[in-house]
Structures are given as structure tokens and as C-alpha cells.
């Protein structure tokens, strides 16, 4: 913990590849990168849907037929699925100490993420290209 | 066996309630709640593409009393998690760690989340 060796390595270089899984830094980093992407995308979708007097599905489909709206919405759904799955993994690691249950929940989280990504790609491709 | 030299988590049962710990647990709860919301959102996108009747039924549900309550709980959760996430990102680059700063940013996040929710509410009137 309190190693005081002088080193020219940056703090980041020191933590990469450490820990029992060797991948903790990458997980932490992608949680942050997806969060940064979600700020503009999330606000765009939120205000796009709130401002557009949406009362019925046809109006929403019209809104989503604009390529930029569709692209940002898809990015939001993909980044959100990824970020949420990374986040749930941390929660499972913190609270579920039974190894088999832990692995099962993390497996289901990943499958769910992939299904959500495929579904949102399919949905927006269908709306855009018929 | 080696004794771990790492810091241990605080024992919640013997901890005095503090504003900052409420902010922290709220980030986790909103994150989980938003994950559930995203499942419904993606399913709604799927139904918009495949069966607009079902998509309209979902919109109808979110206009009932229960549905509106849920919808605004989600919008507030999103606003809170987004603002508090930005607070996290400042910590991640090493800024805002003094005790007064942590309280100040905490109050700012709560206020910003309420305002953002209110703006969405009035925009969608
Ligand atoms: C669809 C939207 C989102 C979902 C479903 C979501 C979900 C989650 C979940 C489940 C966690 C794990 C909570 C925990 O470990 O305690 C998390 C953590 C986090 N989220 Fe989000 N989130 C979303 C949007 C955002 C946005 C817009 C930001 C903007 C900055 C953000 C920033 C963060 C950060 C920094 C963490 C890590 C917190 C920590 O280290 O404890 N999230 N999110």
C-alpha cells in the first residue's frame, strides 16, 4: 500500500494489469468513458422527447426517422447498456459473495447487455431503413 | 495468511447518518433503477419499430397516475445520476476533495437535479 519507491512511471501505468482479474483498470476507465458519452446523448434524447409534444407513437417514429436523432438515440442506448452492465457488475461484486451466484449474475448481466444492444440496433435500423 | 493492508469499508450499522453517505448510496440506487428503465426504453424502441399499438399502450400507461409517478421518478433519477456522475468525474481527476467542497458539490447536485426535472416537466406541458 505505502510503497515509497521513486519511479518515473505515471500513477496510471502503475495500476494497469494489477489485481486478481488484471482488468480492473480497464473496467474503471470504460465506466468513465461511457459516462462522458452518456451526458450529451442522454440530455439530447431527454429533451428531444420532452420537447416534441409526443403523445403518440407515430410522432416519435417521425422524430426517430431523422438520421441524427436516430444516431444519438442509438448511441445513448448502446452506451447506456454498456455503462449499466459495467455498473451492475460492480454492485454484484460488492454484495454477492457466493462465487457461483456471483458468476451467474455477472453472466446474465452480460447476456442482457448484448440482447439490449442487438434490440436497439434492430429497432433503429428498422425505423430508419424500413 | 497475510493481513490485508487495504482500507476496509465502514460498518454501516455503527455509522452515524450523514448527508454525504445518502448522496453516495443514491448514486448506486439511481444507477440500478436507470438500468431497469433502459430495459423498458429499449423495449419501447423495439415496439415503435414493430408494433405501434403496443408502443402507444406503453405511452398510455405512462400518462396514468402510477405511470406519471414512475416516469418522473426515472427522469429525476436520470438527472440526479447525471449530475452526481459529473461530481464523480471531478473527483476522478482529483478535484473537490475537501470536506466543505464535498458538501457544497453535494447540495449543488441535488439542486441541479430538481431544476433539471422541473425544466423537463414544464417543457412537456
Ligand atoms: C442510461 C443511463 C445510465 C445508467 C443505466 C447508469 C447506470 C449506472 C450503474 C448501475 C452504476 C453502478 C453504481 C455503483 O457502482 O454504485 C453507475 C455508476 C456510475 N455512473 Fe452511471 N448510469 C447512467 C448514466 C450516467 C451518466 C449520464 C453519467 C454521467 C456522468 C454517469 C456516471 C456514472 C459514474 C461516474 C459511475 C461510477 C460511480 C462509482 O464509482 O461509484 N452515469 N451507473
PDB file of C-alpha atoms and ligand atoms in Angstrom:
ATOM      1  CA  UNK A   1       0.000   0.000   0.000  1.00  0.00           C
ATOM      2  CA  UNK A   2       2.579   2.546   1.072  1.00  0.00           C
ATOM      3  CA  UNK A   3       5.420   1.773  -1.268  1.00  0.00           C
ATOM      4  CA  UNK A   4       7.644   4.802  -1.434  1.00  0.00           C
ATOM      5  CA  UNK A   5       9.996   3.747  -4.233  1.00  0.00           C
ATOM      6  CA  UNK A   6      10.870   6.526  -6.601  1.00  0.00           C
ATOM      7  CA  UNK A   7       9.710   5.777 -10.085  1.00  0.00           C
ATOM      8  CA  UNK A   8       9.273   7.559 -13.364  1.00  0.00           C
ATOM      9  CA  UNK A   9       6.049   5.621 -14.031  1.00  0.00           C
ATOM     10  CA  UNK A  10       2.789   7.553 -14.007  1.00  0.00           C
ATOM     11  CA  UNK A  11       0.103   6.545 -11.489  1.00  0.00           C
ATOM     12  CA  UNK A  12      -1.929   5.072 -14.339  1.00  0.00           C
ATOM     13  CA  UNK A  13       0.942   2.909 -15.554  1.00  0.00           C
ATOM     14  CA  UNK A  14       1.344   1.547 -12.013  1.00  0.00           C
ATOM     15  CA  UNK A  15      -2.221   0.263 -11.700  1.00  0.00           C
ATOM     16  CA  UNK A  16      -2.737  -1.229 -15.171  1.00  0.00           C
ATOM     17  CA  UNK A  17      -2.928  -5.030 -15.113  1.00  0.00           C
ATOM     18  CA  UNK A  18      -2.978  -5.338 -11.312  1.00  0.00           C
ATOM     19  CA  UNK A  19      -5.497  -7.055  -9.037  1.00  0.00           C
ATOM     20  CA  UNK A  20      -6.744 -10.615  -9.244  1.00  0.00           C
ATOM     21  CA  UNK A  21      -8.593 -10.119 -12.532  1.00  0.00           C
ATOM     22  CA  UNK A  22      -5.853  -7.968 -14.171  1.00  0.00           C
ATOM     23  CA  UNK A  23      -8.614  -5.986 -15.860  1.00  0.00           C
ATOM     24  CA  UNK A  24      -9.851  -3.655 -13.099  1.00  0.00           C
ATOM     25  CA  UNK A  25      -8.342  -0.520 -14.576  1.00  0.00           C
ATOM     26  CA  UNK A  26      -9.961  -1.123 -17.957  1.00  0.00           C
ATOM     27  CA  UNK A  27     -13.318  -1.607 -16.248  1.00  0.00           C
ATOM     28  CA  UNK A  28     -12.931   1.602 -14.272  1.00  0.00           C
ATOM     29  CA  UNK A  29     -11.798   3.500 -17.356  1.00  0.00           C
ATOM     30  CA  UNK A  30     -14.650   2.312 -19.605  1.00  0.00           C
ATOM     31  CA  UNK A  31     -17.175   3.183 -16.857  1.00  0.00           C
ATOM     32  CA  UNK A  32     -15.872   6.768 -17.039  1.00  0.00           C
ATOM     33  CA  UNK A  33     -15.666   6.927 -20.838  1.00  0.00           C
ATOM     34  CA  UNK A  34     -19.213   5.642 -21.259  1.00  0.00           C
ATOM     35  CA  UNK A  35     -20.390   8.118 -18.589  1.00  0.00           C
ATOM     36  CA  UNK A  36     -18.884  11.029 -20.524  1.00  0.00           C
ATOM     37  CA  UNK A  37     -20.588   9.862 -23.710  1.00  0.00           C
ATOM     38  CA  UNK A  38     -23.900   9.469 -21.884  1.00  0.00           C
ATOM     39  CA  UNK A  39     -24.004  13.112 -20.725  1.00  0.00           C
ATOM     40  CA  UNK A  40     -24.658  14.722 -24.152  1.00  0.00           C
ATOM     41  CA  UNK A  41     -26.516  11.722 -25.622  1.00  0.00           C
ATOM     42  CA  UNK A  42     -28.802  11.344 -22.598  1.00  0.00           C
ATOM     43  CA  UNK A  43     -29.664  15.045 -22.470  1.00  0.00           C
ATOM     44  CA  UNK A  44     -30.293  15.099 -26.229  1.00  0.00           C
ATOM     45  CA  UNK A  45     -32.748  12.193 -26.067  1.00  0.00           C
ATOM     46  CA  UNK A  46     -34.410  13.515 -22.893  1.00  0.00           C
ATOM     47  CA  UNK A  47     -35.028  16.975 -24.332  1.00  0.00           C
ATOM     48  CA  UNK A  48     -35.741  15.645 -27.816  1.00  0.00           C
ATOM     49  CA  UNK A  49     -38.581  13.527 -26.430  1.00  0.00           C
ATOM     50  CA  UNK A  50     -39.778  16.061 -23.827  1.00  0.00           C
ATOM     51  CA  UNK A  51     -39.870  18.986 -26.248  1.00  0.00           C
ATOM     52  CA  UNK A  52     -41.514  17.269 -29.210  1.00  0.00           C
ATOM     53  CA  UNK A  53     -45.106  17.145 -27.910  1.00  0.00           C
ATOM     54  CA  UNK A  54     -45.049  13.407 -28.068  1.00  0.00           C
ATOM     55  CA  UNK A  55     -48.426  11.919 -27.484  1.00  0.00           C
ATOM     56  CA  UNK A  56     -48.374   9.049 -29.899  1.00  0.00           C
ATOM     57  CA  UNK A  57     -46.048   6.504 -31.411  1.00  0.00           C
ATOM     58  CA  UNK A  58     -46.239   7.929 -34.924  1.00  0.00           C
ATOM     59  CA  UNK A  59     -44.797  11.268 -33.768  1.00  0.00           C
ATOM     60  CA  UNK A  60     -41.937   9.510 -32.009  1.00  0.00           C
ATOM     61  CA  UNK A  61     -41.234   7.432 -35.114  1.00  0.00           C
ATOM     62  CA  UNK A  62     -41.192  10.622 -37.182  1.00  0.00           C
ATOM     63  CA  UNK A  63     -38.699  12.126 -34.756  1.00  0.00           C
ATOM     64  CA  UNK A  64     -36.564   8.975 -34.899  1.00  0.00           C
ATOM     65  CA  UNK A  65     -36.666   8.998 -38.710  1.00  0.00           C
ATOM     66  CA  UNK A  66     -34.284  11.954 -38.666  1.00  0.00           C
ATOM     67  CA  UNK A  67     -30.862  10.285 -39.012  1.00  0.00           C
ATOM     68  CA  UNK A  68     -29.186  12.465 -36.371  1.00  0.00           C
ATOM     69  CA  UNK A  69     -31.937  11.770 -33.818  1.00  0.00           C
ATOM     70  CA  UNK A  70     -31.750   8.046 -34.589  1.00  0.00           C
ATOM     71  CA  UNK A  71     -27.947   8.010 -34.322  1.00  0.00           C
ATOM     72  CA  UNK A  72     -27.857   9.825 -30.983  1.00  0.00           C
ATOM     73  CA  UNK A  73     -30.674   7.653 -29.601  1.00  0.00           C
ATOM     74  CA  UNK A  74     -28.818   4.511 -30.703  1.00  0.00           C
ATOM     75  CA  UNK A  75     -25.598   5.789 -29.151  1.00  0.00           C
ATOM     76  CA  UNK A  76     -27.496   6.508 -25.922  1.00  0.00           C
ATOM     77  CA  UNK A  77     -28.997   3.003 -25.856  1.00  0.00           C
ATOM     78  CA  UNK A  78     -25.648   1.315 -26.624  1.00  0.00           C
ATOM     79  CA  UNK A  79     -23.538   3.385 -24.232  1.00  0.00           C
ATOM     80  CA  UNK A  80     -26.245   3.105 -21.561  1.00  0.00           C
ATOM     81  CA  UNK A  81     -26.438  -0.694 -21.882  1.00  0.00           C
ATOM     82  CA  UNK A  82     -22.664  -0.941 -21.623  1.00  0.00           C
ATOM     83  CA  UNK A  83     -22.337   1.537 -18.744  1.00  0.00           C
ATOM     84  CA  UNK A  84     -25.225  -0.066 -16.864  1.00  0.00           C
ATOM     85  CA  UNK A  85     -23.736  -3.558 -17.268  1.00  0.00           C
ATOM     86  CA  UNK A  86     -20.340  -2.368 -16.002  1.00  0.00           C
ATOM     87  CA  UNK A  87     -22.095  -0.707 -13.060  1.00  0.00           C
ATOM     88  CA  UNK A  88     -24.210  -3.730 -12.156  1.00  0.00           C
ATOM     89  CA  UNK A  89     -21.070  -5.865 -12.239  1.00  0.00           C
ATOM     90  CA  UNK A  90     -19.533  -3.640  -9.539  1.00  0.00           C
ATOM     91  CA  UNK A  91     -22.683  -3.904  -7.415  1.00  0.00           C
ATOM     92  CA  UNK A  92     -22.727  -7.708  -7.780  1.00  0.00           C
ATOM     93  CA  UNK A  93     -19.024  -7.911  -6.872  1.00  0.00           C
ATOM     94  CA  UNK A  94     -19.686  -5.812  -3.758  1.00  0.00           C
ATOM     95  CA  UNK A  95     -22.693  -7.679  -2.357  1.00  0.00           C
ATOM     96  CA  UNK A  96     -22.795 -11.224  -3.763  1.00  0.00           C
ATOM     97  CA  UNK A  97     -20.157 -13.281  -2.028  1.00  0.00           C
ATOM     98  CA  UNK A  98     -21.290 -16.726  -3.142  1.00  0.00           C
ATOM     99  CA  UNK A  99     -18.996 -17.460  -6.068  1.00  0.00           C
ATOM    100  CA  UNK A 100     -21.471 -19.455  -8.154  1.00  0.00           C
ATOM    101  CA  UNK A 101     -24.258 -16.908  -7.723  1.00  0.00           C
ATOM    102  CA  UNK A 102     -21.798 -14.080  -8.393  1.00  0.00           C
ATOM    103  CA  UNK A 103     -20.633 -15.655 -11.678  1.00  0.00           C
ATOM    104  CA  UNK A 104     -24.203 -16.459 -12.742  1.00  0.00           C
ATOM    105  CA  UNK A 105     -25.424 -12.908 -12.132  1.00  0.00           C
ATOM    106  CA  UNK A 106     -22.469 -11.425 -13.994  1.00  0.00           C
ATOM    107  CA  UNK A 107     -23.063 -13.834 -16.878  1.00  0.00           C
ATOM    108  CA  UNK A 108     -26.752 -12.848 -17.042  1.00  0.00           C
ATOM    109  CA  UNK A 109     -25.794  -9.162 -16.911  1.00  0.00           C
ATOM    110  CA  UNK A 110     -23.527  -9.566 -19.941  1.00  0.00           C
ATOM    111  CA  UNK A 111     -26.127 -11.535 -21.903  1.00  0.00           C
ATOM    112  CA  UNK A 112     -28.738  -8.907 -21.086  1.00  0.00           C
ATOM    113  CA  UNK A 113     -26.393  -6.170 -22.301  1.00  0.00           C
ATOM    114  CA  UNK A 114     -25.846  -7.942 -25.622  1.00  0.00           C
ATOM    115  CA  UNK A 115     -29.586  -8.553 -26.099  1.00  0.00           C
ATOM    116  CA  UNK A 116     -30.327  -4.880 -25.395  1.00  0.00           C
ATOM    117  CA  UNK A 117     -27.661  -3.736 -27.838  1.00  0.00           C
ATOM    118  CA  UNK A 118     -28.936  -6.035 -30.586  1.00  0.00           C
ATOM    119  CA  UNK A 119     -32.529  -4.972 -29.949  1.00  0.00           C
ATOM    120  CA  UNK A 120     -31.766  -1.253 -30.139  1.00  0.00           C
ATOM    121  CA  UNK A 121     -29.721  -1.657 -33.323  1.00  0.00           C
ATOM    122  CA  UNK A 122     -32.541  -3.668 -34.875  1.00  0.00           C
ATOM    123  CA  UNK A 123     -35.200  -1.164 -33.778  1.00  0.00           C
ATOM    124  CA  UNK A 124     -33.451   1.944 -35.084  1.00  0.00           C
ATOM    125  CA  UNK A 125     -32.328   0.259 -38.301  1.00  0.00           C
ATOM    126  CA  UNK A 126     -35.934  -0.787 -38.923  1.00  0.00           C
ATOM    127  CA  UNK A 127     -37.249   2.730 -38.300  1.00  0.00           C
ATOM    128  CA  UNK A 128     -34.582   4.316 -40.497  1.00  0.00           C
ATOM    129  CA  UNK A 129     -34.441   1.823 -43.367  1.00  0.00           C
ATOM    130  CA  UNK A 130     -37.876   0.206 -43.134  1.00  0.00           C
TER     131      UNK A 130
ATOM    132  CA  UNK B   1      -2.243 -15.579   5.927  1.00  0.00           C
ATOM    133  CA  UNK B   2      -1.336 -12.050   5.012  1.00  0.00           C
ATOM    134  CA  UNK B   3      -3.297  -9.383   6.793  1.00  0.00           C
ATOM    135  CA  UNK B   4      -4.673  -7.048   4.140  1.00  0.00           C
ATOM    136  CA  UNK B   5      -3.244  -3.557   4.424  1.00  0.00           C
ATOM    137  CA  UNK B   6      -6.008  -2.040   2.344  1.00  0.00           C
ATOM    138  CA  UNK B   7      -8.708   0.197   3.825  1.00  0.00           C
ATOM    139  CA  UNK B   8     -11.885  -1.568   4.937  1.00  0.00           C
ATOM    140  CA  UNK B   9     -15.436  -0.469   4.224  1.00  0.00           C
ATOM    141  CA  UNK B  10     -17.164   1.408   7.023  1.00  0.00           C
ATOM    142  CA  UNK B  11     -19.539  -0.667   9.140  1.00  0.00           C
ATOM    143  CA  UNK B  12     -22.891   0.856   8.271  1.00  0.00           C
ATOM    144  CA  UNK B  13     -24.662  -0.418  11.412  1.00  0.00           C
ATOM    145  CA  UNK B  14     -22.433   1.664  13.705  1.00  0.00           C
ATOM    146  CA  UNK B  15     -22.212   4.702  11.448  1.00  0.00           C
ATOM    147  CA  UNK B  16     -23.949   7.998  12.175  1.00  0.00           C
ATOM    148  CA  UNK B  17     -26.181   9.052   9.294  1.00  0.00           C
ATOM    149  CA  UNK B  18     -24.546  11.684   7.125  1.00  0.00           C
ATOM    150  CA  UNK B  19     -25.669  13.720   4.115  1.00  0.00           C
ATOM    151  CA  UNK B  20     -22.688  12.534   2.070  1.00  0.00           C
ATOM    152  CA  UNK B  21     -23.457   8.848   2.565  1.00  0.00           C
ATOM    153  CA  UNK B  22     -27.030   9.448   1.440  1.00  0.00           C
ATOM    154  CA  UNK B  23     -25.679  11.097  -1.751  1.00  0.00           C
ATOM    155  CA  UNK B  24     -23.393   8.122  -2.310  1.00  0.00           C
ATOM    156  CA  UNK B  25     -25.985   5.377  -1.897  1.00  0.00           C
ATOM    157  CA  UNK B  26     -28.421   7.361  -4.032  1.00  0.00           C
ATOM    158  CA  UNK B  27     -25.961   7.188  -6.926  1.00  0.00           C
ATOM    159  CA  UNK B  28     -25.973   3.411  -6.710  1.00  0.00           C
ATOM    160  CA  UNK B  29     -29.769   3.153  -6.319  1.00  0.00           C
ATOM    161  CA  UNK B  30     -30.442   5.533  -9.228  1.00  0.00           C
ATOM    162  CA  UNK B  31     -27.899   3.638 -11.355  1.00  0.00           C
ATOM    163  CA  UNK B  32     -29.729   0.353 -10.762  1.00  0.00           C
ATOM    164  CA  UNK B  33     -33.128   1.986 -11.242  1.00  0.00           C
ATOM    165  CA  UNK B  34     -31.960   3.549 -14.528  1.00  0.00           C
ATOM    166  CA  UNK B  35     -30.732   0.163 -15.738  1.00  0.00           C
ATOM    167  CA  UNK B  36     -34.258  -1.170 -15.300  1.00  0.00           C
ATOM    168  CA  UNK B  37     -35.613   1.925 -17.074  1.00  0.00           C
ATOM    169  CA  UNK B  38     -33.279   1.388 -20.012  1.00  0.00           C
ATOM    170  CA  UNK B  39     -34.641  -2.133 -20.490  1.00  0.00           C
ATOM    171  CA  UNK B  40     -38.135  -0.661 -20.806  1.00  0.00           C
ATOM    172  CA  UNK B  41     -36.857   2.146 -23.053  1.00  0.00           C
ATOM    173  CA  UNK B  42     -35.165  -0.312 -25.421  1.00  0.00           C
ATOM    174  CA  UNK B  43     -38.272  -2.494 -25.467  1.00  0.00           C
ATOM    175  CA  UNK B  44     -40.287   0.636 -26.329  1.00  0.00           C
ATOM    176  CA  UNK B  45     -37.897   1.408 -29.235  1.00  0.00           C
ATOM    177  CA  UNK B  46     -38.398  -2.168 -30.435  1.00  0.00           C
ATOM    178  CA  UNK B  47     -42.180  -1.756 -30.268  1.00  0.00           C
ATOM    179  CA  UNK B  48     -42.032   1.613 -32.051  1.00  0.00           C
ATOM    180  CA  UNK B  49     -40.341  -0.236 -34.895  1.00  0.00           C
ATOM    181  CA  UNK B  50     -42.508  -3.341 -34.924  1.00  0.00           C
ATOM    182  CA  UNK B  51     -45.960  -2.668 -33.402  1.00  0.00           C
ATOM    183  CA  UNK B  52     -47.067   0.900 -32.820  1.00  0.00           C
ATOM    184  CA  UNK B  53     -50.216  -0.221 -30.973  1.00  0.00           C
ATOM    185  CA  UNK B  54     -48.138  -1.665 -28.183  1.00  0.00           C
ATOM    186  CA  UNK B  55     -45.862   1.407 -28.209  1.00  0.00           C
ATOM    187  CA  UNK B  56     -48.987   3.564 -27.828  1.00  0.00           C
ATOM    188  CA  UNK B  57     -50.264   1.404 -24.965  1.00  0.00           C
ATOM    189  CA  UNK B  58     -46.957   1.983 -23.200  1.00  0.00           C
ATOM    190  CA  UNK B  59     -47.270   5.753 -23.727  1.00  0.00           C
ATOM    191  CA  UNK B  60     -50.812   5.487 -22.366  1.00  0.00           C
ATOM    192  CA  UNK B  61     -49.603   3.765 -19.227  1.00  0.00           C
ATOM    193  CA  UNK B  62     -47.038   6.498 -18.599  1.00  0.00           C
ATOM    194  CA  UNK B  63     -49.863   9.055 -18.704  1.00  0.00           C
ATOM    195  CA  UNK B  64     -51.796   7.433 -15.849  1.00  0.00           C
ATOM    196  CA  UNK B  65     -51.175   8.486 -12.234  1.00  0.00           C
ATOM    197  CA  UNK B  66     -48.968   5.499 -11.474  1.00  0.00           C
ATOM    198  CA  UNK B  67     -47.222   5.795 -14.834  1.00  0.00           C
ATOM    199  CA  UNK B  68     -46.503   9.520 -14.423  1.00  0.00           C
ATOM    200  CA  UNK B  69     -45.109   8.910 -10.942  1.00  0.00           C
ATOM    201  CA  UNK B  70     -42.817   6.230 -12.301  1.00  0.00           C
ATOM    202  CA  UNK B  71     -41.827   8.320 -15.323  1.00  0.00           C
ATOM    203  CA  UNK B  72     -40.840  11.313 -13.209  1.00  0.00           C
ATOM    204  CA  UNK B  73     -39.042   9.067 -10.747  1.00  0.00           C
ATOM    205  CA  UNK B  74     -36.993   7.914 -13.743  1.00  0.00           C
ATOM    206  CA  UNK B  75     -36.427  11.432 -15.024  1.00  0.00           C
ATOM    207  CA  UNK B  76     -35.331  12.594 -11.580  1.00  0.00           C
ATOM    208  CA  UNK B  77     -33.110   9.508 -11.186  1.00  0.00           C
ATOM    209  CA  UNK B  78     -31.507  10.300 -14.531  1.00  0.00           C
ATOM    210  CA  UNK B  79     -30.994  13.969 -13.616  1.00  0.00           C
ATOM    211  CA  UNK B  80     -29.546  13.047 -10.227  1.00  0.00           C
ATOM    212  CA  UNK B  81     -27.268  10.301 -11.551  1.00  0.00           C
ATOM    213  CA  UNK B  82     -26.035  12.536 -14.371  1.00  0.00           C
ATOM    214  CA  UNK B  83     -25.236  15.487 -12.090  1.00  0.00           C
ATOM    215  CA  UNK B  84     -23.718  13.310  -9.388  1.00  0.00           C
ATOM    216  CA  UNK B  85     -21.813  11.420 -12.097  1.00  0.00           C
ATOM    217  CA  UNK B  86     -20.221  14.718 -13.129  1.00  0.00           C
ATOM    218  CA  UNK B  87     -19.332  15.206  -9.428  1.00  0.00           C
ATOM    219  CA  UNK B  88     -17.691  11.765  -9.524  1.00  0.00           C
ATOM    220  CA  UNK B  89     -15.738  12.711 -12.647  1.00  0.00           C
ATOM    221  CA  UNK B  90     -14.344  15.804 -10.883  1.00  0.00           C
ATOM    222  CA  UNK B  91     -13.201  13.583  -8.006  1.00  0.00           C
ATOM    223  CA  UNK B  92     -11.632  11.221 -10.536  1.00  0.00           C
ATOM    224  CA  UNK B  93      -9.355  13.995 -11.789  1.00  0.00           C
ATOM    225  CA  UNK B  94      -8.516  14.832  -8.176  1.00  0.00           C
ATOM    226  CA  UNK B  95     -10.677  17.911  -7.652  1.00  0.00           C
ATOM    227  CA  UNK B  96     -13.123  18.811  -4.868  1.00  0.00           C
ATOM    228  CA  UNK B  97     -11.963  16.513  -2.066  1.00  0.00           C
ATOM    229  CA  UNK B  98     -12.021  18.943   0.870  1.00  0.00           C
ATOM    230  CA  UNK B  99     -14.917  18.371   3.298  1.00  0.00           C
ATOM    231  CA  UNK B 100     -16.576  21.762   2.582  1.00  0.00           C
ATOM    232  CA  UNK B 101     -16.213  21.183  -1.168  1.00  0.00           C
ATOM    233  CA  UNK B 102     -17.796  17.719  -0.913  1.00  0.00           C
ATOM    234  CA  UNK B 103     -20.814  19.203   0.904  1.00  0.00           C
ATOM    235  CA  UNK B 104     -21.068  22.165  -1.484  1.00  0.00           C
ATOM    236  CA  UNK B 105     -20.977  19.970  -4.616  1.00  0.00           C
ATOM    237  CA  UNK B 106     -23.483  17.621  -2.971  1.00  0.00           C
ATOM    238  CA  UNK B 107     -26.021  20.406  -2.428  1.00  0.00           C
ATOM    239  CA  UNK B 108     -25.374  21.693  -5.958  1.00  0.00           C
ATOM    240  CA  UNK B 109     -26.090  18.245  -7.411  1.00  0.00           C
ATOM    241  CA  UNK B 110     -29.388  17.948  -5.514  1.00  0.00           C
ATOM    242  CA  UNK B 111     -30.474  21.430  -6.611  1.00  0.00           C
ATOM    243  CA  UNK B 112     -29.434  20.856 -10.240  1.00  0.00           C
ATOM    244  CA  UNK B 113     -31.272  17.524 -10.349  1.00  0.00           C
ATOM    245  CA  UNK B 114     -34.501  19.104  -9.058  1.00  0.00           C
ATOM    246  CA  UNK B 115     -34.177  22.002 -11.530  1.00  0.00           C
ATOM    247  CA  UNK B 116     -33.488  19.687 -14.479  1.00  0.00           C
ATOM    248  CA  UNK B 117     -36.540  17.589 -13.587  1.00  0.00           C
ATOM    249  CA  UNK B 118     -38.666  20.749 -13.342  1.00  0.00           C
ATOM    250  CA  UNK B 119     -37.425  22.002 -16.739  1.00  0.00           C
ATOM    251  CA  UNK B 120     -38.397  18.692 -18.367  1.00  0.00           C
ATOM    252  CA  UNK B 121     -41.787  18.867 -16.650  1.00  0.00           C
ATOM    253  CA  UNK B 122     -42.566  22.357 -17.934  1.00  0.00           C
ATOM    254  CA  UNK B 123     -41.185  21.632 -21.416  1.00  0.00           C
ATOM    255  CA  UNK B 124     -43.518  18.673 -21.827  1.00  0.00           C
ATOM    256  CA  UNK B 125     -46.638  20.556 -20.715  1.00  0.00           C
TER     257      UNK B 125
HETATM  258  C1  LIG C   1     -28.820   5.266 -19.059  1.00  0.00           C
HETATM  259  C2  LIG C   1     -28.172   5.923 -18.191  1.00  0.00           C
HETATM  260  C3  LIG C   1     -27.335   5.351 -17.065  1.00  0.00           C
HETATM  261  C4  LIG C   1     -27.415   4.116 -16.428  1.00  0.00           C
HETATM  262  C5  LIG C   1     -28.366   2.969 -16.718  1.00  0.00           C
HETATM  263  C6  LIG C   1     -26.370   4.105 -15.417  1.00  0.00           C
HETATM  264  C7  LIG C   1     -26.115   3.042 -14.552  1.00  0.00           C
HETATM  265  C8  LIG C   1     -25.102   3.010 -13.622  1.00  0.00           C
HETATM  266  C9  LIG C   1     -24.873   1.969 -12.667  1.00  0.00           C
HETATM  267  C10 LIG C   1     -25.722   0.700 -12.497  1.00  0.00           C
HETATM  268  C11 LIG C   1     -23.775   2.290 -11.935  1.00  0.00           C
HETATM  269  C12 LIG C   1     -23.140   1.484 -10.794  1.00  0.00           C
HETATM  270  C13 LIG C   1     -23.443   2.117  -9.463  1.00  0.00           C
HETATM  271  C14 LIG C   1     -22.433   1.777  -8.410  1.00  0.00           C
HETATM  272  O1  LIG C   1     -21.393   1.183  -8.702  1.00  0.00           O
HETATM  273  O2  LIG C   1     -22.664   2.142  -7.260  1.00  0.00           O
HETATM  274  C15 LIG C   1     -23.277   3.534 -12.448  1.00  0.00           C
HETATM  275  C16 LIG C   1     -22.145   4.169 -11.984  1.00  0.00           C
HETATM  276  C17 LIG C   1     -21.668   5.365 -12.465  1.00  0.00           C
HETATM  277  N1  LIG C   1     -22.319   6.205 -13.345  1.00  0.00           N
HETATM  278 FE1  LIG C   1     -23.992   5.755 -14.385  1.00  0.00          FE
HETATM  279  N2  LIG C   1     -25.689   5.293 -15.455  1.00  0.00           N
HETATM  280  C18 LIG C   1     -26.246   6.062 -16.450  1.00  0.00           C
HETATM  281  C19 LIG C   1     -25.862   7.334 -16.807  1.00  0.00           C
HETATM  282  C20 LIG C   1     -24.782   8.019 -16.317  1.00  0.00           C
HETATM  283  C21 LIG C   1     -24.396   9.344 -16.711  1.00  0.00           C
HETATM  284  C22 LIG C   1     -25.134  10.240 -17.709  1.00  0.00           C
HETATM  285  C23 LIG C   1     -23.288   9.655 -16.027  1.00  0.00           C
HETATM  286  C24 LIG C   1     -22.618  10.997 -16.197  1.00  0.00           C
HETATM  287  C25 LIG C   1     -21.571  11.414 -15.671  1.00  0.00           C
HETATM  288  C26 LIG C   1     -22.925   8.508 -15.184  1.00  0.00           C
HETATM  289  C27 LIG C   1     -21.822   8.397 -14.338  1.00  0.00           C
HETATM  290  C28 LIG C   1     -21.520   7.329 -13.534  1.00  0.00           C
HETATM  291  C29 LIG C   1     -20.291   7.181 -12.760  1.00  0.00           C
HETATM  292  C30 LIG C   1     -19.135   8.180 -12.682  1.00  0.00           C
HETATM  293  C31 LIG C   1     -20.391   5.950 -12.086  1.00  0.00           C
HETATM  294  C32 LIG C   1     -19.351   5.317 -11.149  1.00  0.00           C
HETATM  295  C33 LIG C   1     -19.658   5.656  -9.738  1.00  0.00           C
HETATM  296  C34 LIG C   1     -18.746   4.991  -8.746  1.00  0.00           C
HETATM  297  O3  LIG C   1     -17.543   4.911  -8.969  1.00  0.00           O
HETATM  298  O4  LIG C   1     -19.246   4.544  -7.693  1.00  0.00           O
HETATM  299  N3  LIG C   1     -23.883   7.525 -15.380  1.00  0.00           N
HETATM  300  N4  LIG C   1     -24.113   3.968 -13.455  1.00  0.00           N
END
